Coordinates of C-alpha atoms and ligand atoms in Angstrom, one line a residue:
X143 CA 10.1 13.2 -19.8
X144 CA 8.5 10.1 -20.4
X145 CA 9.2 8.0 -23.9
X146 CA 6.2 7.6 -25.8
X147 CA 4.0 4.3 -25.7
X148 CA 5.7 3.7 -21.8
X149 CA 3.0 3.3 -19.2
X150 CA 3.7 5.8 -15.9
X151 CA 2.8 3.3 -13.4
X152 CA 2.3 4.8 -9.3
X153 CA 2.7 2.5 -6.3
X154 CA 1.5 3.7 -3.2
X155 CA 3.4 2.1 -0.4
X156 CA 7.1 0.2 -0.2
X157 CA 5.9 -2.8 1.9
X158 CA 6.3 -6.5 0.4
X159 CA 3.6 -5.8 -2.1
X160 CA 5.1 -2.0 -3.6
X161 CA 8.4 -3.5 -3.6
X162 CA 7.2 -6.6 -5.8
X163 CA 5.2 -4.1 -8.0
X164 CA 8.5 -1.6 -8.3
X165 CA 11.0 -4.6 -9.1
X166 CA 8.5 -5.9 -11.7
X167 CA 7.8 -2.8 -13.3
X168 CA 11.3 -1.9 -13.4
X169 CA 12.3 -5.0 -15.1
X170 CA 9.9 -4.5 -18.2
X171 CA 11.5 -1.1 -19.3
X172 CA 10.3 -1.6 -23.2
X173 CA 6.7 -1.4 -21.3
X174 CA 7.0 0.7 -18.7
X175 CA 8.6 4.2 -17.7
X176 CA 10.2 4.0 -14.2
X177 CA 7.7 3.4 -11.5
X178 CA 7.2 5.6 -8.7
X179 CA 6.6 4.6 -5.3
X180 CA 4.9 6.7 -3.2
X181 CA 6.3 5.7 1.0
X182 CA 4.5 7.5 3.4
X183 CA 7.0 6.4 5.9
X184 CA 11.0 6.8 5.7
X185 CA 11.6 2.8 5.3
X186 CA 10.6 0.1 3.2
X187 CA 9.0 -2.9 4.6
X188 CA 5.6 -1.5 5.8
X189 CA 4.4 -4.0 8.3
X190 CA 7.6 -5.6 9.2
X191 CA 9.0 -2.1 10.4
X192 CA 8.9 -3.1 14.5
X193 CA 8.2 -0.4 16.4
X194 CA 7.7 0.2 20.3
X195 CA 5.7 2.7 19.4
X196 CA 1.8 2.6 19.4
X197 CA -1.1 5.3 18.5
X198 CA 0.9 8.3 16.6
X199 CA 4.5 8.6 15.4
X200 CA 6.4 12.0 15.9
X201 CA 5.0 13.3 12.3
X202 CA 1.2 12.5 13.7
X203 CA 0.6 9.8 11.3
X204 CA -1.2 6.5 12.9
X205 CA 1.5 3.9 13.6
X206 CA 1.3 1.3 10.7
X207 CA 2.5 -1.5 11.9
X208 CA 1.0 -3.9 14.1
X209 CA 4.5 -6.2 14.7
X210 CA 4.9 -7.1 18.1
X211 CA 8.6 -7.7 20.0
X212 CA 8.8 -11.3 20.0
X213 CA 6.5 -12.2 17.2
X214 CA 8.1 -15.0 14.8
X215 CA 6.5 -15.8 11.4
X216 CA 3.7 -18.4 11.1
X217 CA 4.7 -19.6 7.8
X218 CA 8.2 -21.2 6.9
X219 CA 10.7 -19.0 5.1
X220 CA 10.4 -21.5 2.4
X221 CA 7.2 -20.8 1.5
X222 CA 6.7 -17.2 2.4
X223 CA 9.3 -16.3 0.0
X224 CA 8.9 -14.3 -3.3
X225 CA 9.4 -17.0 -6.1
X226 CA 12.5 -15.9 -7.1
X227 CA 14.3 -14.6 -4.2
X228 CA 15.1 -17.0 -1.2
X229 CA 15.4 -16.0 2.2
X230 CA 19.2 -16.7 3.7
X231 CA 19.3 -20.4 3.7
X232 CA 21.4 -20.4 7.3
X233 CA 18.3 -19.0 8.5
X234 CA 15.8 -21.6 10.6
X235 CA 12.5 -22.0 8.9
X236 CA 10.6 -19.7 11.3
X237 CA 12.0 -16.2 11.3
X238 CA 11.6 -13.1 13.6
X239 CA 10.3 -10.0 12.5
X240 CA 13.8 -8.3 11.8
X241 CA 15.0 -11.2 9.9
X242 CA 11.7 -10.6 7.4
X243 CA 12.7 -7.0 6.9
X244 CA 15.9 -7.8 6.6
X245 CA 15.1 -10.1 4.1
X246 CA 12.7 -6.9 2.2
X247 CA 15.8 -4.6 2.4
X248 CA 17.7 -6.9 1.1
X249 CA 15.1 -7.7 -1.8
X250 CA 14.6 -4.1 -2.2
X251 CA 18.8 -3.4 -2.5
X252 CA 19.1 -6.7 -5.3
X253 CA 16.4 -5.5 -7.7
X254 CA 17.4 -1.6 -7.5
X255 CA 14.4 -0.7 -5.9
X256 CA 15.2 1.9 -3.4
X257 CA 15.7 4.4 -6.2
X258 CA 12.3 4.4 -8.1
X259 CA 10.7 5.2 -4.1
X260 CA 9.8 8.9 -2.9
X261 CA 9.7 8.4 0.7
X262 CA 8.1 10.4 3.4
X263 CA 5.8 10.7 0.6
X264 CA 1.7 10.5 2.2
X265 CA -0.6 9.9 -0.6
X266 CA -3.8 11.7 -0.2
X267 CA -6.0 11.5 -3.1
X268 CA -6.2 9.0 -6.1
X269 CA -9.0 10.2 -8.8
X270 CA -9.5 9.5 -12.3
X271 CA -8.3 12.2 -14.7
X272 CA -10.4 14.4 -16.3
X273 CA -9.7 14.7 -20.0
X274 CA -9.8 12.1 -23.3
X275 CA -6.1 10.8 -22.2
X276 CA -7.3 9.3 -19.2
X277 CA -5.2 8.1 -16.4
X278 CA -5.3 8.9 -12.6
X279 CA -4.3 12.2 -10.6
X280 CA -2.6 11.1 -8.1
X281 CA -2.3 13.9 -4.8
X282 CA 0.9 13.8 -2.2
X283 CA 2.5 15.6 0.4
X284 CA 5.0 15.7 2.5
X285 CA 4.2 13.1 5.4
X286 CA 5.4 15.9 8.0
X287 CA 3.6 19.1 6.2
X288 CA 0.6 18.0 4.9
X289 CA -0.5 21.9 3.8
X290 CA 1.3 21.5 0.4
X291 CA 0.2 18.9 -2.3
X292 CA 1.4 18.4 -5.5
X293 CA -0.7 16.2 -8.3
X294 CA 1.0 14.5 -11.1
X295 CA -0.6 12.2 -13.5
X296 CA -0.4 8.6 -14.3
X297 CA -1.5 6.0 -16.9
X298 CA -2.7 3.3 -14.1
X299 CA -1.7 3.4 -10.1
X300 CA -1.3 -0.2 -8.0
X301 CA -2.7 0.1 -4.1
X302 CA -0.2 -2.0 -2.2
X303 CA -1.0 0.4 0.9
X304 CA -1.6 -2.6 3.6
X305 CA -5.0 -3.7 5.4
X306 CA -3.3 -4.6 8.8
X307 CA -3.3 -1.3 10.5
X308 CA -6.8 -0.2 11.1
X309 CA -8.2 -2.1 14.0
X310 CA -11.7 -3.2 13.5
X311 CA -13.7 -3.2 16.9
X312 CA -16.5 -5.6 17.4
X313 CA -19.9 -4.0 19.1
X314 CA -20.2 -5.8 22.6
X315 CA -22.4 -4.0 24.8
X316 CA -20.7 -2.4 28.0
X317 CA -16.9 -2.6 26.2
X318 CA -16.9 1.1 27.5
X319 CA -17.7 0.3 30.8
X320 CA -14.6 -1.8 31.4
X321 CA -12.5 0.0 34.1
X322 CA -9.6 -1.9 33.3
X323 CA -6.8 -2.1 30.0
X324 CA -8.5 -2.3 27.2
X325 CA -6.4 -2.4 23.7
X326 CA -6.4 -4.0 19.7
X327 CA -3.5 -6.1 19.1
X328 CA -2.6 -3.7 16.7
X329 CA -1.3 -2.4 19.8
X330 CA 0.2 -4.7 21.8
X331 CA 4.1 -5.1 21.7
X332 CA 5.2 -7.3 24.4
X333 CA 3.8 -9.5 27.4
X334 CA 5.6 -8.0 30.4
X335 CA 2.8 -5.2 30.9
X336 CA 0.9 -8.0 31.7
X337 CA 2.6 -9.5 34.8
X338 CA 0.4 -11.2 37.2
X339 CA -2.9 -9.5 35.6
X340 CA -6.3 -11.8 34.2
X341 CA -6.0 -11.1 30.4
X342 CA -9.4 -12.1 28.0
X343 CA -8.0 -12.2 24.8
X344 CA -10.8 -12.0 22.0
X345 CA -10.5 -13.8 18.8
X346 CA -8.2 -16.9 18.0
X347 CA -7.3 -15.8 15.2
X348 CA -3.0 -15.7 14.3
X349 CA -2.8 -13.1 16.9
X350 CA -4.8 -14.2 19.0
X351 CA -3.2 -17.4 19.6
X352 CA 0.1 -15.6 19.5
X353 CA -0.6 -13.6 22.1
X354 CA -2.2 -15.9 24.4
X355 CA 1.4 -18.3 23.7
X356 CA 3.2 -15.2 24.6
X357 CA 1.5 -13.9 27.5
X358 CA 0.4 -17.2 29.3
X359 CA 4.0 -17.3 31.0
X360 CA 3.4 -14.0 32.5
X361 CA 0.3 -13.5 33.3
X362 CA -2.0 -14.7 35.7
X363 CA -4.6 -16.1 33.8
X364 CA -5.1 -15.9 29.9
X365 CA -9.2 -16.5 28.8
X366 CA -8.8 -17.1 24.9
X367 CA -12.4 -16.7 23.8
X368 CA -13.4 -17.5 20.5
X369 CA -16.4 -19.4 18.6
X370 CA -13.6 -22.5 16.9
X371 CA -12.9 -25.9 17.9
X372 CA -10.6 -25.9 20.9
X373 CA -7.3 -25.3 20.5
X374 CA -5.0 -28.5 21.9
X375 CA -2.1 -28.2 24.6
X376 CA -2.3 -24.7 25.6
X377 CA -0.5 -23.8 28.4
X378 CA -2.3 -24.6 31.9
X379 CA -2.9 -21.2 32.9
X380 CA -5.2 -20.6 29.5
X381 CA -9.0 -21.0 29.7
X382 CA -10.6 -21.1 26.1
X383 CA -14.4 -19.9 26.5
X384 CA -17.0 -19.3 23.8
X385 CA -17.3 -15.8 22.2
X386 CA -18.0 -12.6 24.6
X387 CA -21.2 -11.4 24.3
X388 CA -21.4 -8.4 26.8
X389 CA -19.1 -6.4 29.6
X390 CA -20.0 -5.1 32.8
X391 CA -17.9 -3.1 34.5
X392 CA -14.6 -5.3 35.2
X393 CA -17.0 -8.7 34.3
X394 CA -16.8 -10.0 31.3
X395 CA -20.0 -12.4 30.0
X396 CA -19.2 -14.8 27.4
X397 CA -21.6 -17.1 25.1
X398 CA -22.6 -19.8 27.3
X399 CA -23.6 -17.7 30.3
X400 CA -20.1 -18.0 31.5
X401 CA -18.8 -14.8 33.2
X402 CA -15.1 -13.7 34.7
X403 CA -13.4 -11.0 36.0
X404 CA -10.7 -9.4 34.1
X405 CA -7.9 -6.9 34.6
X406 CA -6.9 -6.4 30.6
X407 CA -9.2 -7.4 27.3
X408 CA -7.3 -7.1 24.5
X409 CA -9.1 -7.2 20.7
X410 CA -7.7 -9.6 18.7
X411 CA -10.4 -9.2 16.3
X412 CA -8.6 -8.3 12.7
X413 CA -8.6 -5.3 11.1
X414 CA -10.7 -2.9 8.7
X415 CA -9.7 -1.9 4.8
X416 CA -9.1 1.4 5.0
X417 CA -7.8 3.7 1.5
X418 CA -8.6 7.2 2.2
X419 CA -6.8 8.5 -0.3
X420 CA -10.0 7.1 -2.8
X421 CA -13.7 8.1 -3.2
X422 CA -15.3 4.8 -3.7
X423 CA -18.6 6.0 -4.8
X424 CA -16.8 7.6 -8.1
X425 CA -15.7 4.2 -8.8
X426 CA -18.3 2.2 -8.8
X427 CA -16.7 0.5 -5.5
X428 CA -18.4 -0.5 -1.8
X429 CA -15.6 -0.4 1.1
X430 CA -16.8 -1.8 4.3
X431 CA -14.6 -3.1 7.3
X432 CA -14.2 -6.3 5.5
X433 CA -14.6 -6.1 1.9
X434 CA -13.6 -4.0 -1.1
X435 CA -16.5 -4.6 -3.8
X436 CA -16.9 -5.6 -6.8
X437 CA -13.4 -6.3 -7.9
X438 CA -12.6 -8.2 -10.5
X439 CA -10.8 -11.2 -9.2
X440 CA -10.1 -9.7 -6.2
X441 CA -8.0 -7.0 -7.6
X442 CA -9.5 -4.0 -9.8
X443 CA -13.0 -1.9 -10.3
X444 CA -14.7 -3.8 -13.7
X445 CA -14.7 0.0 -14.5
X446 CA -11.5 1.1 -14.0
X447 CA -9.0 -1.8 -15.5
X448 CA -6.1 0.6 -15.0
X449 CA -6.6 0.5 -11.1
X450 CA -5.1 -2.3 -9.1
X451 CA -5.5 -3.3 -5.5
X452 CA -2.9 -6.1 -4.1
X453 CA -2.9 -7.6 -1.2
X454 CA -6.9 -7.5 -0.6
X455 CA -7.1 -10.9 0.1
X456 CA -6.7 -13.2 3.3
X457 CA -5.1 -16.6 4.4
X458 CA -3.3 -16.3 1.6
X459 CA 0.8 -17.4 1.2
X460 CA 1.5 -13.2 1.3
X461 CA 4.4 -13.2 -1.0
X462 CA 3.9 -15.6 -3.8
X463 CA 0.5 -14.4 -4.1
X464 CA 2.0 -10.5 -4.0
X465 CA 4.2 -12.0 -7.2
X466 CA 1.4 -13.9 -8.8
X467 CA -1.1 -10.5 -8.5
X468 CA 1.8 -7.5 -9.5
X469 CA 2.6 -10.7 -13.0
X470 CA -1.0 -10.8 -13.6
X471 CA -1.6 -6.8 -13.5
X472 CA 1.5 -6.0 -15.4
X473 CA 0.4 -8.5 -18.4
X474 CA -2.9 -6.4 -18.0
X475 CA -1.5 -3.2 -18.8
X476 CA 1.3 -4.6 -21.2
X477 CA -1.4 -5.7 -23.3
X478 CA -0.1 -9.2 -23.0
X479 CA -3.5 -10.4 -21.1
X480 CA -6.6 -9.5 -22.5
X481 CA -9.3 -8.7 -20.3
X482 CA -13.3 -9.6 -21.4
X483 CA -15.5 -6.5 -21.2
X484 CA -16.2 -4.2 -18.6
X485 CA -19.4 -5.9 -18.3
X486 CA -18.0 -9.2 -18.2
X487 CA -15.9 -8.1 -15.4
X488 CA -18.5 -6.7 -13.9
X489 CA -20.7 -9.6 -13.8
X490 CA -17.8 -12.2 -12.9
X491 CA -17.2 -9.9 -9.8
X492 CA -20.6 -9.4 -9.4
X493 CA -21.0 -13.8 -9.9
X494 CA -17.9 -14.9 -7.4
X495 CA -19.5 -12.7 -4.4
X496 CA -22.7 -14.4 -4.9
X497 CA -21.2 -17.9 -5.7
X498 CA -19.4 -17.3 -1.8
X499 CA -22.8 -16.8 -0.1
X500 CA -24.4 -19.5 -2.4
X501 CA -21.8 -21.9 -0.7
X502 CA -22.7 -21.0 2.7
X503 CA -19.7 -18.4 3.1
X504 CA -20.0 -15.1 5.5
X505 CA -19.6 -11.5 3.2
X506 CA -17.0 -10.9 5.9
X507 CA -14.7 -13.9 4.6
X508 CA -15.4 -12.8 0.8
X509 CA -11.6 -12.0 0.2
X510 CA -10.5 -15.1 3.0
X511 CA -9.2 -17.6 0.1
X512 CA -7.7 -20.0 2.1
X513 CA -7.9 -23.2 0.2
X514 CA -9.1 -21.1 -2.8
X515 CA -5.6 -19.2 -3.1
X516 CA -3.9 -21.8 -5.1
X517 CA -6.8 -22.4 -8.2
X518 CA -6.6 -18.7 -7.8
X519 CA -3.0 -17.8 -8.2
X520 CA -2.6 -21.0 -10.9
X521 CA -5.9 -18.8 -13.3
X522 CA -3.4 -16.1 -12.8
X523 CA -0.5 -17.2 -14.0
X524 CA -2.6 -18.9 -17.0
X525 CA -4.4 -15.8 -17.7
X526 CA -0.9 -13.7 -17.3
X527 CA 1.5 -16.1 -19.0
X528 CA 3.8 -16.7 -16.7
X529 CA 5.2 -19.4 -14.3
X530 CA 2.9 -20.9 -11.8
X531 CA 4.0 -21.2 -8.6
X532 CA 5.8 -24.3 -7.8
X533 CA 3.3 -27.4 -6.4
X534 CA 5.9 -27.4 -3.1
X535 CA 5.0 -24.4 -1.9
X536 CA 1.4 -25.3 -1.3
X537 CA 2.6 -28.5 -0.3
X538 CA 4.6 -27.3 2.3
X539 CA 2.1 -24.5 3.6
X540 CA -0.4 -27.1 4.2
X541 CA 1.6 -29.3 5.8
X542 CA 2.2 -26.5 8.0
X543 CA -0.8 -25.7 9.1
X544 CA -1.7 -29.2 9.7
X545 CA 1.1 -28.9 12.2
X546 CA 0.2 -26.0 13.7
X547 CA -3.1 -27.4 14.2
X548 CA -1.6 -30.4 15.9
X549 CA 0.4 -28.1 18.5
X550 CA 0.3 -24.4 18.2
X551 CA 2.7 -24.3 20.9
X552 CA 5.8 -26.1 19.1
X553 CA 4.6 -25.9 15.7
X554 CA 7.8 -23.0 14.6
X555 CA 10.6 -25.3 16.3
X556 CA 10.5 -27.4 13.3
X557 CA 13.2 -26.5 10.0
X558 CA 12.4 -27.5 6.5
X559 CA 14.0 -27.7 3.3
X560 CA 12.6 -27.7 0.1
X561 CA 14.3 -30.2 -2.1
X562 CA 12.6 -29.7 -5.6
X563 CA 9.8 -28.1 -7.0
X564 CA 7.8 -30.9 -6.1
X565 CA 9.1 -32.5 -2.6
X566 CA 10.0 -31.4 0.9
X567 CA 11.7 -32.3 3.9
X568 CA 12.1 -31.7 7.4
X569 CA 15.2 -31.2 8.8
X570 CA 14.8 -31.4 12.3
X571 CA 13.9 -29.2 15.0
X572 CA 15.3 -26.4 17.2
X573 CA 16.1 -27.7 20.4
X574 CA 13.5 -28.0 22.9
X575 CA 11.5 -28.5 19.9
X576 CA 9.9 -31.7 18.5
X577 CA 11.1 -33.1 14.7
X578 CA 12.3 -36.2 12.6
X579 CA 13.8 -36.9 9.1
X580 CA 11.0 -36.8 6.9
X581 CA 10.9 -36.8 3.3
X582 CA 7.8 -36.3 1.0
Ligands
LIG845 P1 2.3 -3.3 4.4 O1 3.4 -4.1 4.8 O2 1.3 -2.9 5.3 O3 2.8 -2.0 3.6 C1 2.0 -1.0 3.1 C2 2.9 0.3 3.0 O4 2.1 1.3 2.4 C3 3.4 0.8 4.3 O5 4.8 1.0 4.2 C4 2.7 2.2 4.5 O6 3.5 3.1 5.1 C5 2.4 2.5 3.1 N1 1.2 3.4 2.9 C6 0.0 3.2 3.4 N2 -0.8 4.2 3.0 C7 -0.1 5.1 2.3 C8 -0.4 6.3 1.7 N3 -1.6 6.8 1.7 N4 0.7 6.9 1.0 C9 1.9 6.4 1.0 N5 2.2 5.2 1.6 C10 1.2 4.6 2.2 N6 2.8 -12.6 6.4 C11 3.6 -13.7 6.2 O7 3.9 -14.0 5.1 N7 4.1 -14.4 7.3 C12 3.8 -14.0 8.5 O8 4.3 -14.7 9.5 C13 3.0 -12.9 8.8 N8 2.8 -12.5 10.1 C14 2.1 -11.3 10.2 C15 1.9 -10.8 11.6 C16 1.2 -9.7 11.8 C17 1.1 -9.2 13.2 C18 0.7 -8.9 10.7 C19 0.0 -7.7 10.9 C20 0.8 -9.4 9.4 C21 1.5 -10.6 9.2 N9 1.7 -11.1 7.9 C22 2.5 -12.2 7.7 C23 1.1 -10.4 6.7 C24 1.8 -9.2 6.2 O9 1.0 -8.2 6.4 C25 2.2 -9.4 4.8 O10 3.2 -10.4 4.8 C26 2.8 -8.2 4.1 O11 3.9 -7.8 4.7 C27 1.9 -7.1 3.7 O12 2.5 -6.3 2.8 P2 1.8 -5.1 2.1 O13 2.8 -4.5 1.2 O14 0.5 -5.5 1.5 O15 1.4 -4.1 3.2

């Protein structure tokens, strides 16, 4: 039994984002009743939950994530961190996978978080309630038996179900011709399969690069084909080529007229938003591959201001913008941030997707904020009243990625250490790596 005036708020999914939104929820108990998190799976973590495992696991759900054995984070620790829980200083700056979900298990254990989550819990259908209370029906059932559902209701329900899990896969004429492997990265888990075999990896995007870094000491030849700037001091065996624009049979033909034989092509072309458990139609929502529209700032229908969706956007600092979001939506239903008019919202969705192709940007790279992220999460915590994040985080982020820019291949042996709110350092580097002392 719920107290009266508390807010029943649903979370569907325990990866970084559900755990933020349970921890934050759960520390605001005048506001809100307990939350419940809805874990289709039988961990926390979501994404960082390494399996060898690809297509279906033993209870025939698609495997979520897309981790691969050797990966290691592209951002520091320092700044991938939630705001106010720091990742084991005796850590180096760039982790493995199992130290990240280490690091979520541990977050999820120090805010109490583990007992507000109903796992092996698959959420199947989100709907607006009928009836002058309002509120959502949320549907579940068990993740292993999905013949028996059970609704309950809610007063507003936060998505925090993922967008790395769905591969998106590009038309090229002939792909279903090619004779030889053909996968997503979402896929791929480590490079030994690949001994002695002509890879063509598509798209240079994190995983692409990744992959080609991984796979260029095993493989015969790597052809990293993408349409950016080329990428500086990849290993010898790696030939970057323009974008592939058709396959026949084991020949692959790439922008400039260019063609090459290849034993493996493997997609590393992003993924596709995917909620199944919604209708969008009823919500006055489109859903494509690559954006979720109109949502006011990037996170609920202008209809439906008791309906949040984190994690939407893209090259983004995950974590601190996770934090930023699950403040800003709380304040929302707390009553603490006052929202303009459903027309309003409407209209300044409606105004930022326009204002992005005004400026020359693709609909694809609508929620792609980048550079954006910071104005972004600063309106936020203006809007929501609470702290911004500090100025060293985007300080240090960009400082990283003009260092990965520099040298993809040595970019993670470096170690920083975040001195103030304001300045950072660099601590050196692991050893084969490249560093100096260097204060800003
Ligand atoms: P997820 O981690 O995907 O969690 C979603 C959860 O929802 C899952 O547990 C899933 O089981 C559950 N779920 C989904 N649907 C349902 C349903 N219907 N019912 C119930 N439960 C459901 N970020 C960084 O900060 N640094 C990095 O170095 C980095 N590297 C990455 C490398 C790869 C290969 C990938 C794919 C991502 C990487 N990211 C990185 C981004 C990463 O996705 C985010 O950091 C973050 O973990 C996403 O968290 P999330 O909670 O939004 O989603």
């Amino acid at each position: 039994m719920t107290a009266p005036g508390k807010l029943r708020v649903v979370v569907i999914g325990a990866g970084a984002a559900g755990l933020c939104a349970a921890r934050h929820i759960a520390a605001c108990p005048e506001s809100f009743a307990p939350p419940v998190v809805f874990e289709a799976s039988d961990r926390v973590g979501g994404t960082w939950v390494y399996t060898e495992e690809t297509g279906q696991s033993p209870d025939g759900l698609p495997i979520h994530s897309s981790m691969y054995r050797d990966l290691r984070t592209n951002l520091p620790k320092e700044v991938m961190a939630f705001p106010d829980f720091p990742f084991d200083p005796s850590l180096p700056s760039f982790l493995h996978h199992s130290d990240v979900l280490a690091y979520l298990e541990s977050y999820a254990d120090h805010f109490c978080v583990r007992e507000h989550i109903r796992f092996s819990r698959l959420v199947d259908a989100v709907s607006p309630a009928e009836g002058p209370e309002g509120g959502w029906d949320v549907t579940t059932c068990r993740a292993q038996d999905r013949t028996v559902q059970v609704t309950e209701h809610f007063d507003a329900v936060i998505v925090c179900s993922g967008h790395y899990s769905d591969p998106f896969i590009p038309a090229i004429p002939g792909l279903e011709t090619f004779p030889g492997r053909l996968l997503h990265s979402h896929e791929y888990r480590s490079p030994e399969p690949f001994a002695g075999r002509t890879v063509v990896l598509l798209g240079a995007g994190p995983s692409g690069v990744d992959l080609t870094l991984q796979l260029a000491p095993v493989a015969q030849r790597v052809i990293l084909s993408h349409r950016q700037p080329p990428l500086p001091l990849l290993p010898g065996n790696v030939l970057q080529a323009m974008p592939v624009v058709a396959v026949a049979g084991d020949t692959v033909q790439f922008g400039d007229g260019a063609e090459h034989r290849a034993d493996v092509l493997i997609l590393c072309t992003g993924y596709r938003y995917r909620f199944p458990f919604l209708a969008p139609a009823r919500l006055g929502l489109r859903i494509t591959a690559h954006t979720v529209t109109p949502l006011y700032r990037h996170l609920l229908p202008p209809h439906h201001p008791d309906l949040f969706f984190v994690g939407v956007c893209q090259q983004v600092c995950p974590f601190p913008h996770f934090h930023c979001q699950l403040l800003f939506c709380l304040a929302v239903l707390r009553g603490a941030c006052r929202l303009p008019s459903a027309a309003e919202r409407q209209a300044a969705a409606e105004g930022a997707l326009r204002q992005h192709l005004a400026a020359g940007g693709a609909p694809r790279h609508f929620h792609q904020l980048g550079r954006r992220q910071w104005g972004y999460c600063q309106e936020l915590a203006r809007l929501g009243g609470f702290e911004p994040l500090p100025p060293v985080v985007r300080k240090l982020y960009e400082a990283t990625q003009a260092s990965r820019r520099q040298d993809v291949s040595s970019y993670r042996s470096l170690n920083y250490r975040v001195l103030s709110a304001e300045e950072w350092a660099l601590v050196g580097a692991d050893p084969g790596g490249k560093g100096a002392e260097d204060g800003r």
